[in-house]
């Protein structure tokens, strides 16, 4: 269990929250041996997925699944690494779902 208390409360009360976890006996490859980057680039073309999932990857499905997952947890699905603005319908979709900030161009 994890003990939780309130630092700014006038009445101190400690709560015990039960925690369960599962440990798998796996070893992750070193970054230099992995094809997975350290941050998601937000590139949805089939060419970006073929090395991982083969040439017949449905990139539209992957993008939709990513957006759904991120919005489920109230996280903007936009990428901070865009080099050109994404199609307007994607911005409209994100705005309709509650996104308030968007990446328009990487200026680094």
mmCIF file of C-alpha atoms in Angstrom:
data_model
loop_
_atom_site.group_PDB
_atom_site.id
_atom_site.type_symbol
_atom_site.label_atom_id
_atom_site.label_comp_id
_atom_site.label_asym_id
_atom_site.label_seq_id
_atom_site.Cartn_x
_atom_site.Cartn_y
_atom_site.Cartn_z
ATOM 1 C CA UNK A 1 0.000 0.000 0.000
ATOM 2 C CA UNK A 2 1.031 3.603 -0.518
ATOM 3 C CA UNK A 3 0.425 6.171 2.233
ATOM 4 C CA UNK A 4 -1.113 9.444 1.011
ATOM 5 C CA UNK A 5 -1.460 12.613 3.077
ATOM 6 C CA UNK A 6 -2.334 16.253 2.421
ATOM 7 C CA UNK A 7 0.478 18.756 3.033
ATOM 8 C CA UNK A 8 -1.739 21.861 3.044
ATOM 9 C CA UNK A 9 -4.807 20.507 4.845
ATOM 10 C CA UNK A 10 -5.909 21.863 8.222
ATOM 11 C CA UNK A 11 -7.017 18.405 9.318
ATOM 12 C CA UNK A 12 -4.350 15.788 8.754
ATOM 13 C CA UNK A 13 -5.607 12.402 7.742
ATOM 14 C CA UNK A 14 -3.524 9.649 6.190
ATOM 15 C CA UNK A 15 -4.974 7.290 3.634
ATOM 16 C CA UNK A 16 -3.674 3.913 2.591
ATOM 17 C CA UNK A 17 -4.110 3.092 -1.090
ATOM 18 C CA UNK A 18 -3.595 -0.516 -2.192
ATOM 19 C CA UNK A 19 -1.283 -0.921 -5.177
ATOM 20 C CA UNK A 20 -0.862 -3.962 -7.403
ATOM 21 C CA UNK A 21 1.726 -4.425 -10.125
ATOM 22 C CA UNK A 22 2.991 -7.085 -12.488
ATOM 23 C CA UNK A 23 6.638 -7.599 -13.400
ATOM 24 C CA UNK A 24 7.582 -9.281 -16.665
ATOM 25 C CA UNK A 25 10.904 -10.988 -17.200
ATOM 26 C CA UNK A 26 11.884 -9.062 -20.350
ATOM 27 C CA UNK A 27 14.931 -7.118 -21.400
ATOM 28 C CA UNK A 28 14.601 -3.996 -23.519
ATOM 29 C CA UNK A 29 17.214 -3.510 -26.237
ATOM 30 C CA UNK A 30 19.659 -0.648 -25.952
ATOM 31 C CA UNK A 31 18.500 2.501 -27.759
ATOM 32 C CA UNK A 32 21.225 2.090 -30.410
ATOM 33 C CA UNK A 33 19.808 -1.369 -31.267
ATOM 34 C CA UNK A 34 16.183 -0.257 -31.368
ATOM 35 C CA UNK A 35 14.166 1.157 -34.261
ATOM 36 C CA UNK A 36 11.893 2.949 -31.802
ATOM 37 C CA UNK A 37 12.757 6.599 -31.216
ATOM 38 C CA UNK A 38 12.766 8.408 -27.905
ATOM 39 C CA UNK A 39 9.742 10.558 -28.845
ATOM 40 C CA UNK A 40 6.855 10.003 -31.223
ATOM 41 C CA UNK A 41 7.301 12.105 -34.344
ATOM 42 C CA UNK A 42 3.632 12.299 -35.299
ATOM 43 C CA UNK A 43 4.374 11.188 -38.863
ATOM 44 C CA UNK A 44 1.448 9.122 -40.106
ATOM 45 C CA UNK A 45 2.454 8.079 -43.615
ATOM 46 C CA UNK A 46 2.722 4.367 -44.387
ATOM 47 C CA UNK A 47 6.456 4.855 -45.045
ATOM 48 C CA UNK A 48 6.924 5.678 -41.349
ATOM 49 C CA UNK A 49 5.396 2.375 -40.218
ATOM 50 C CA UNK A 50 6.590 -0.150 -42.817
ATOM 51 C CA UNK A 51 9.861 -0.949 -40.991
ATOM 52 C CA UNK A 52 7.866 -1.935 -37.902
ATOM 53 C CA UNK A 53 4.606 -3.360 -39.251
ATOM 54 C CA UNK A 54 5.215 -4.132 -42.932
ATOM 55 C CA UNK A 55 4.201 -2.278 -46.090
ATOM 56 C CA UNK A 56 0.468 -2.970 -45.729
ATOM 57 C CA UNK A 57 0.104 -0.856 -42.575
ATOM 58 C CA UNK A 58 -3.087 1.155 -42.238
ATOM 59 C CA UNK A 59 -1.575 4.478 -41.148
ATOM 60 C CA UNK A 60 -5.002 6.161 -40.940
ATOM 61 C CA UNK A 61 -6.078 3.565 -38.383
ATOM 62 C CA UNK A 62 -2.867 4.118 -36.411
ATOM 63 C CA UNK A 63 -3.373 7.885 -36.360
ATOM 64 C CA UNK A 64 -7.012 7.552 -35.286
ATOM 65 C CA UNK A 65 -6.070 5.095 -32.533
ATOM 66 C CA UNK A 66 -3.309 7.450 -31.326
ATOM 67 C CA UNK A 67 -5.650 10.459 -31.245
ATOM 68 C CA UNK A 68 -8.328 8.443 -29.421
ATOM 69 C CA UNK A 69 -5.858 7.220 -26.798
ATOM 70 C CA UNK A 70 -4.394 10.651 -26.177
ATOM 71 C CA UNK A 71 -7.791 12.384 -25.938
ATOM 72 C CA UNK A 72 -9.063 9.658 -23.599
ATOM 73 C CA UNK A 73 -6.410 10.809 -21.126
ATOM 74 C CA UNK A 74 -6.843 14.531 -21.923
ATOM 75 C CA UNK A 75 -3.461 14.829 -23.603
ATOM 76 C CA UNK A 76 -3.034 16.799 -26.843
ATOM 77 C CA UNK A 77 -2.090 14.302 -29.568
ATOM 78 C CA UNK A 78 -0.198 16.836 -31.628
ATOM 79 C CA UNK A 79 3.511 16.414 -32.301
ATOM 80 C CA UNK A 80 6.077 19.017 -31.292
ATOM 81 C CA UNK A 81 8.245 17.944 -34.235
ATOM 82 C CA UNK A 82 6.078 18.917 -37.217
ATOM 83 C CA UNK A 83 8.072 20.526 -40.014
ATOM 84 C CA UNK A 84 5.049 21.677 -42.008
ATOM 85 C CA UNK A 85 1.502 22.365 -40.839
ATOM 86 C CA UNK A 86 -0.710 19.272 -40.820
ATOM 87 C CA UNK A 87 -3.907 19.166 -42.947
ATOM 88 C CA UNK A 88 -6.605 21.578 -41.727
ATOM 89 C CA UNK A 89 -9.161 18.767 -41.063
ATOM 90 C CA UNK A 90 -6.751 17.311 -38.464
ATOM 91 C CA UNK A 91 -6.594 20.650 -36.625
ATOM 92 C CA UNK A 92 -10.390 20.914 -36.830
ATOM 93 C CA UNK A 93 -10.780 17.397 -35.430
ATOM 94 C CA UNK A 94 -8.396 18.108 -32.545
ATOM 95 C CA UNK A 95 -10.128 21.428 -31.787
ATOM 96 C CA UNK A 96 -13.568 19.769 -31.837
ATOM 97 C CA UNK A 97 -12.299 17.279 -29.237
ATOM 98 C CA UNK A 98 -11.040 19.991 -26.928
ATOM 99 C CA UNK A 99 -7.401 20.541 -27.904
ATOM 100 C CA UNK A 100 -6.402 24.131 -27.209
ATOM 101 C CA UNK A 101 -2.766 24.157 -28.361
ATOM 102 C CA UNK A 102 -1.291 22.977 -31.645
ATOM 103 C CA UNK A 103 2.114 22.698 -33.234
ATOM 104 C CA UNK A 104 2.275 24.559 -36.520
ATOM 105 C CA UNK A 105 5.965 24.422 -37.370
ATOM 106 C CA UNK A 106 9.211 23.303 -35.773
ATOM 107 C CA UNK A 107 11.383 26.423 -35.737
ATOM 108 C CA UNK A 108 14.376 24.992 -33.899
#
